[in-house]
Coordinates of C-alpha atoms in Angstrom, one line a residue:
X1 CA 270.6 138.9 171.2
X2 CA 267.5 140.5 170.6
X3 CA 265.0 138.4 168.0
X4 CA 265.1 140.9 165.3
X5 CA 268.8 141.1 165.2
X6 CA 269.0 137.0 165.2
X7 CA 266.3 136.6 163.0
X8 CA 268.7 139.5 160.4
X9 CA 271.9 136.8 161.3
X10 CA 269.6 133.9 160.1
X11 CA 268.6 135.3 157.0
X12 CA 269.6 132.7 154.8
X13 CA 268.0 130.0 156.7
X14 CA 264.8 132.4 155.9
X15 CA 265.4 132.2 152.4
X16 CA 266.0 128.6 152.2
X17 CA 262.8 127.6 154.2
X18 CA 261.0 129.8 151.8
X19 CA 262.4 128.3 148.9
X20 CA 261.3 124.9 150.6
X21 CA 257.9 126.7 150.2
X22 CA 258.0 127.5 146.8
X23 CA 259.4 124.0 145.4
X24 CA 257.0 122.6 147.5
X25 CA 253.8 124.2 146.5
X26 CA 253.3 122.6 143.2
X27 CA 255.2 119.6 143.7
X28 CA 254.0 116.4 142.0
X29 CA 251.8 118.3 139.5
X30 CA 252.2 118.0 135.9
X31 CA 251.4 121.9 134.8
X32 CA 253.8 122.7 138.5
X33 CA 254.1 126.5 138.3
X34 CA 251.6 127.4 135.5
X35 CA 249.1 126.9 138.2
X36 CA 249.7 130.2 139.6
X37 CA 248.8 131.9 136.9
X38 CA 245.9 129.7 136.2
X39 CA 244.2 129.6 139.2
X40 CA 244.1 133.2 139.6
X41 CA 242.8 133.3 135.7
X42 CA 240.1 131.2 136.0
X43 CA 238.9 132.8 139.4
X44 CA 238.7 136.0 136.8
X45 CA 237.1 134.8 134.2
X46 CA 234.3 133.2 136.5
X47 CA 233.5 136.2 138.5
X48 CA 234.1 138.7 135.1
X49 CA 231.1 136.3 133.5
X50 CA 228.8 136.1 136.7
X51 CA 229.1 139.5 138.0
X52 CA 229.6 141.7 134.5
X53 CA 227.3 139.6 132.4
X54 CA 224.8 138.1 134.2
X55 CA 224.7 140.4 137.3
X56 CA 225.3 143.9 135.3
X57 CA 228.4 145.0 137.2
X58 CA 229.7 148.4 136.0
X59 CA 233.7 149.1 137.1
X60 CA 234.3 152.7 137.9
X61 CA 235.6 154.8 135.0
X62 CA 239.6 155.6 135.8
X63 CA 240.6 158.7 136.4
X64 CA 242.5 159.8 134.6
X65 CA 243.1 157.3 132.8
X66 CA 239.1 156.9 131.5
X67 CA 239.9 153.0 131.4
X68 CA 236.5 151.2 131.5
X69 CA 237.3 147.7 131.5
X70 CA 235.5 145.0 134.6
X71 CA 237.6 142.6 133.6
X72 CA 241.0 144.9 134.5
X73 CA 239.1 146.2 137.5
X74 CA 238.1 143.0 139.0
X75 CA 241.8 141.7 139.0
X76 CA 243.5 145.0 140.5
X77 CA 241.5 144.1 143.9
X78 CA 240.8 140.4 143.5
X79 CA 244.8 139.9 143.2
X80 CA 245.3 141.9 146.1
X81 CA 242.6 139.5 147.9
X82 CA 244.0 136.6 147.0
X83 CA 247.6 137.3 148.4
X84 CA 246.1 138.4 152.0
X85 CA 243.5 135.2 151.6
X86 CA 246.3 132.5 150.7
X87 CA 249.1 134.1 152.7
X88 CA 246.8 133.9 155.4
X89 CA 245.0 130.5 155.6
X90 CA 248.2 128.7 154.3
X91 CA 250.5 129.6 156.8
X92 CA 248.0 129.4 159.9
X93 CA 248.7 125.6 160.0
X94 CA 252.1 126.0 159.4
X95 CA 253.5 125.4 162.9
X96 CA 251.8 122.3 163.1
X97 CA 252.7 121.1 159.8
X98 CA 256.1 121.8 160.9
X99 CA 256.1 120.5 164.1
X100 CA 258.7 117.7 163.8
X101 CA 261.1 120.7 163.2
X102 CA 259.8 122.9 166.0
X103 CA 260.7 120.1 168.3
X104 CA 263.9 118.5 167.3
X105 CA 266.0 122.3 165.9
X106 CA 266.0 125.3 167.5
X107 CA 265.7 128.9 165.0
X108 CA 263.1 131.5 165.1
X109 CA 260.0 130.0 165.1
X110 CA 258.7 133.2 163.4
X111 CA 260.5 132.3 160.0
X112 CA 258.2 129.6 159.6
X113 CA 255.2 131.9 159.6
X114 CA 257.5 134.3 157.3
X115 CA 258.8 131.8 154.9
X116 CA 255.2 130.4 154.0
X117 CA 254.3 134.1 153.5
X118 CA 257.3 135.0 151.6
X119 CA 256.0 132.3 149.4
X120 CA 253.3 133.3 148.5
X121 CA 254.3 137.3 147.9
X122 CA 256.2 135.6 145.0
X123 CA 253.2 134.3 143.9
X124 CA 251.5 137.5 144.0
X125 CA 254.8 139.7 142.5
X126 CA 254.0 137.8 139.1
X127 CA 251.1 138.5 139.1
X128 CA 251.4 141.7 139.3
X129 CA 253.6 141.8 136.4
X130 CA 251.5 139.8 134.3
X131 CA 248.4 142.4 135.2
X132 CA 250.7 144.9 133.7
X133 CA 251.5 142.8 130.4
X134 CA 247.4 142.8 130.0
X135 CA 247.0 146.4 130.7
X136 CA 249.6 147.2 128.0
X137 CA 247.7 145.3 125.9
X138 CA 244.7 147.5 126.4
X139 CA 247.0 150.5 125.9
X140 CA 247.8 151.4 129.1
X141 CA 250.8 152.0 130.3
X142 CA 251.3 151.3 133.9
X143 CA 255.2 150.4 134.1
X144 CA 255.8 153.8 135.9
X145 CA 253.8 153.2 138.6
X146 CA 255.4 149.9 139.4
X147 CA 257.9 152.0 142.2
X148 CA 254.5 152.9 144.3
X149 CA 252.7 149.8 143.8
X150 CA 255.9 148.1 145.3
X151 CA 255.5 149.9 148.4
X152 CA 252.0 149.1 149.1
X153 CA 253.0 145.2 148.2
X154 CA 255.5 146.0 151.4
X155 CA 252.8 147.2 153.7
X156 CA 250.4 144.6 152.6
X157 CA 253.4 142.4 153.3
X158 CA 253.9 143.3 156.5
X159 CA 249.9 143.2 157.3
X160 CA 249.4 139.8 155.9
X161 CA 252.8 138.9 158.1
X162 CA 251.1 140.2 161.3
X163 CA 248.0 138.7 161.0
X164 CA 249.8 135.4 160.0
X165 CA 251.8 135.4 163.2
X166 CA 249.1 136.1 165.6
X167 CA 246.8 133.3 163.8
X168 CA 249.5 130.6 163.6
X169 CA 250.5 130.6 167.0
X170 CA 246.9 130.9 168.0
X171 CA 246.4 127.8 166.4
X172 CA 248.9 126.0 167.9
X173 CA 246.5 125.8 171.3
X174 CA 243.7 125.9 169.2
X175 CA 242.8 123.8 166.5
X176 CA 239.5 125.1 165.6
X177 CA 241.2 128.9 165.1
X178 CA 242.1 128.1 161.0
X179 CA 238.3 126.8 160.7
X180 CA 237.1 129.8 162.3
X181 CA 239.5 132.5 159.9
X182 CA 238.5 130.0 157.0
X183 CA 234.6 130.9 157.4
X184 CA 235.6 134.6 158.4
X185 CA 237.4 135.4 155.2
X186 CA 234.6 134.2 153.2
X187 CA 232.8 136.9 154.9
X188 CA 235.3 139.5 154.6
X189 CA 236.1 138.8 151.1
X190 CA 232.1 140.1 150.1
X191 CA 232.7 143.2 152.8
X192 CA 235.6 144.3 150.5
X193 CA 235.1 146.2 147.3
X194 CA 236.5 143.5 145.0
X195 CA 233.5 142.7 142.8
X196 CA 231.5 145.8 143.5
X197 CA 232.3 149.7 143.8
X198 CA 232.9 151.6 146.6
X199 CA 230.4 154.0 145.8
X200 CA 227.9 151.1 145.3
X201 CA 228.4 150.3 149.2
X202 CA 228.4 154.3 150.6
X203 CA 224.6 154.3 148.6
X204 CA 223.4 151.0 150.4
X205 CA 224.6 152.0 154.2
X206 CA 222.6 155.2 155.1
X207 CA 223.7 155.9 158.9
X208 CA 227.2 157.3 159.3
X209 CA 228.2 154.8 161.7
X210 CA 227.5 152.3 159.3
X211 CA 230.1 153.9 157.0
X212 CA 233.0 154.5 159.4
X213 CA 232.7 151.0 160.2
X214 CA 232.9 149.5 156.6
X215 CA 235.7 152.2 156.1
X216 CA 237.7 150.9 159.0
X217 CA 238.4 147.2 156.8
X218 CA 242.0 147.9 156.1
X219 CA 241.5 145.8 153.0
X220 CA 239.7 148.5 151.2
X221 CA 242.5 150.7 151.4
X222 CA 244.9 148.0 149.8
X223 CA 242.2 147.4 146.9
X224 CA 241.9 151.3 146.6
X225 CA 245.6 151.7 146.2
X226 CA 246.2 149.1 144.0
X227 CA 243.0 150.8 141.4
X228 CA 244.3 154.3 142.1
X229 CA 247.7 153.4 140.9
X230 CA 247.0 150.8 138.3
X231 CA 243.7 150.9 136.5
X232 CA 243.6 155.0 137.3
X233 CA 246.7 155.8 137.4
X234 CA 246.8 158.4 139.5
X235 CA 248.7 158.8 143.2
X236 CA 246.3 157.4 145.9
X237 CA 245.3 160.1 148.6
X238 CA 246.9 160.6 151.6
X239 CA 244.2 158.4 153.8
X240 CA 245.2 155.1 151.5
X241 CA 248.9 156.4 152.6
X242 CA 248.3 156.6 156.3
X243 CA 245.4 153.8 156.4
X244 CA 247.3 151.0 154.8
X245 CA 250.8 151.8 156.8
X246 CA 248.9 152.4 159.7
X247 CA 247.3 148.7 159.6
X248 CA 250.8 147.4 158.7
X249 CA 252.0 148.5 161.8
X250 CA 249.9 147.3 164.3
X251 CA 249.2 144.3 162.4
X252 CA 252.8 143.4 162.4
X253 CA 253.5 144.9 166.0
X254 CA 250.5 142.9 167.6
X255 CA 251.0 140.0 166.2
X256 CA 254.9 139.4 167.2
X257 CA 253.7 140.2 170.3
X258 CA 251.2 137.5 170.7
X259 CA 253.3 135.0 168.9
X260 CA 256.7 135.8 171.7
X261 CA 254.1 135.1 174.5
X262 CA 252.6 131.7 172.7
X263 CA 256.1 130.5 171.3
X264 CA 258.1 129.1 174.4
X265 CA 255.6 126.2 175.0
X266 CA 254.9 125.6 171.2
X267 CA 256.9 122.5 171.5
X268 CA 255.2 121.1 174.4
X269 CA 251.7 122.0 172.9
X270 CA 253.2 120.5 169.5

């Protein structure tokens, strides 16, 4: 039995690990699952004050849709950040947070990885659906584009899976590897268009190197999509198309291929 196929047969253990996630994440607190919504909101309203008001941040206008509102514009790509960033850094120490279970019962490891990030596309799904509450209230209306946004939430999905695979097994033989993402993504959030334009970027790096490099992060496509359909409401160009499912790919294909080669001595290394 190959693993996809037994990992499609186990299903249902899937869903119940990620459930496990879920009812787990807020458990003990007295607010439980109004902190999703708040952290994000107060993330918002911190960088909306710091980088509209006192650093003069200017969204682009939408087009179409001539929306041109930071506040709106800041959330389309820092919600998208945030479900690559948690998804990420949560489940690298997965594996050895599970490790009594890794030992003792035998499944696919890889739900593990999955469930925590599962988890947190949940998270991120009600968001989503929230950010379209407050765009109605602005007088836009976004609910038709909800169909396309879904599919770019399944390629960042599958992106955020690969990556998590690959960095969670990683980790299991190295400890230091969750420390080292946690520094990089600090980085990588301020090389990602979230609280600045594109544009704003193109005028500061002058050599054309310099800008097929920065164009290469695939999480400026994601960002990109999610403001093309959302806060402009228009159809994202082909490139987002190809750029964002292209990354999917290879993210998910290279990083079930590193976690099958780390996996049979996870328990040993555990």
């Amino acid at each position: 039995m190959t693993a996809l196929a037994e990992m499609i047969e186990r299903r249902e253990l899937l869903t119940n690990l990620t459930l496990r996630e879920l009812r787990g994440k807020f458990k003990r607190t007295a607010l439980g699952w109004a902190w999703s919504m708040l952290n994000p909101l107060s993330q918002i309203a911190i960088y909306s004050l710091v980088f509209s008001f006192f650093l003069g941040g200017i969204p682009e206008v939408g087009n179409p849709s001539g929306l041109n509102n930071f506040t709106l514009w800041l959330t389309c790509g820092l919600l998208t950040w945030n479900f690559t960033n948690s998804g990420l850094q949560a489940t690298i120490p997965s594996l050895l947070g599970n490790s009594n279970l890794v030992k003792k019962v035998y499944f696919p490891r890889e739900f593990i990885a999955a469930s925590s990030v599962l988890s947190w596309l949940v998270t991120f799904l009600i968001e989503l659906i929230v950010l379209c509450f407050f765009f109605l209230f602005f007088g836009q209306v976004v609910f038709q584009w909800i169909p396309l946004v879904v599919i770019f939430v399944a390629m960042q999905t599958l992106f955020v899976l690969g990556l998590a695979l690959m960095f969670s097994a990683l980790n299991v033989y190295f400890r230091d590897v969750q420390h080292f993402v946690g520094i990089f993504m600090q980085m990588w959030f301020y090389l990602t268009p979230i609280v600045y334009r594109t544009a704003y970027a193109d005028e500061k790096i002058h050599s054309a190197i310099g800008r097929t490099i920065y164009g290469l992060n695939p999480m400026l496509r994601f960002v990109d999509a999610y403001r093309d359909l959302l806060y402009s409401q228009r159809v994202p160009p082909l490139a987002t198309w190809l750029g964002c499912l292209g990354v999917s790919i290879v993210s998910l294909l290279v990083g079930w291929a590193v976690f099958s080669r780390l996996e049979p001595r996870f328990a040993e290394e555990l």
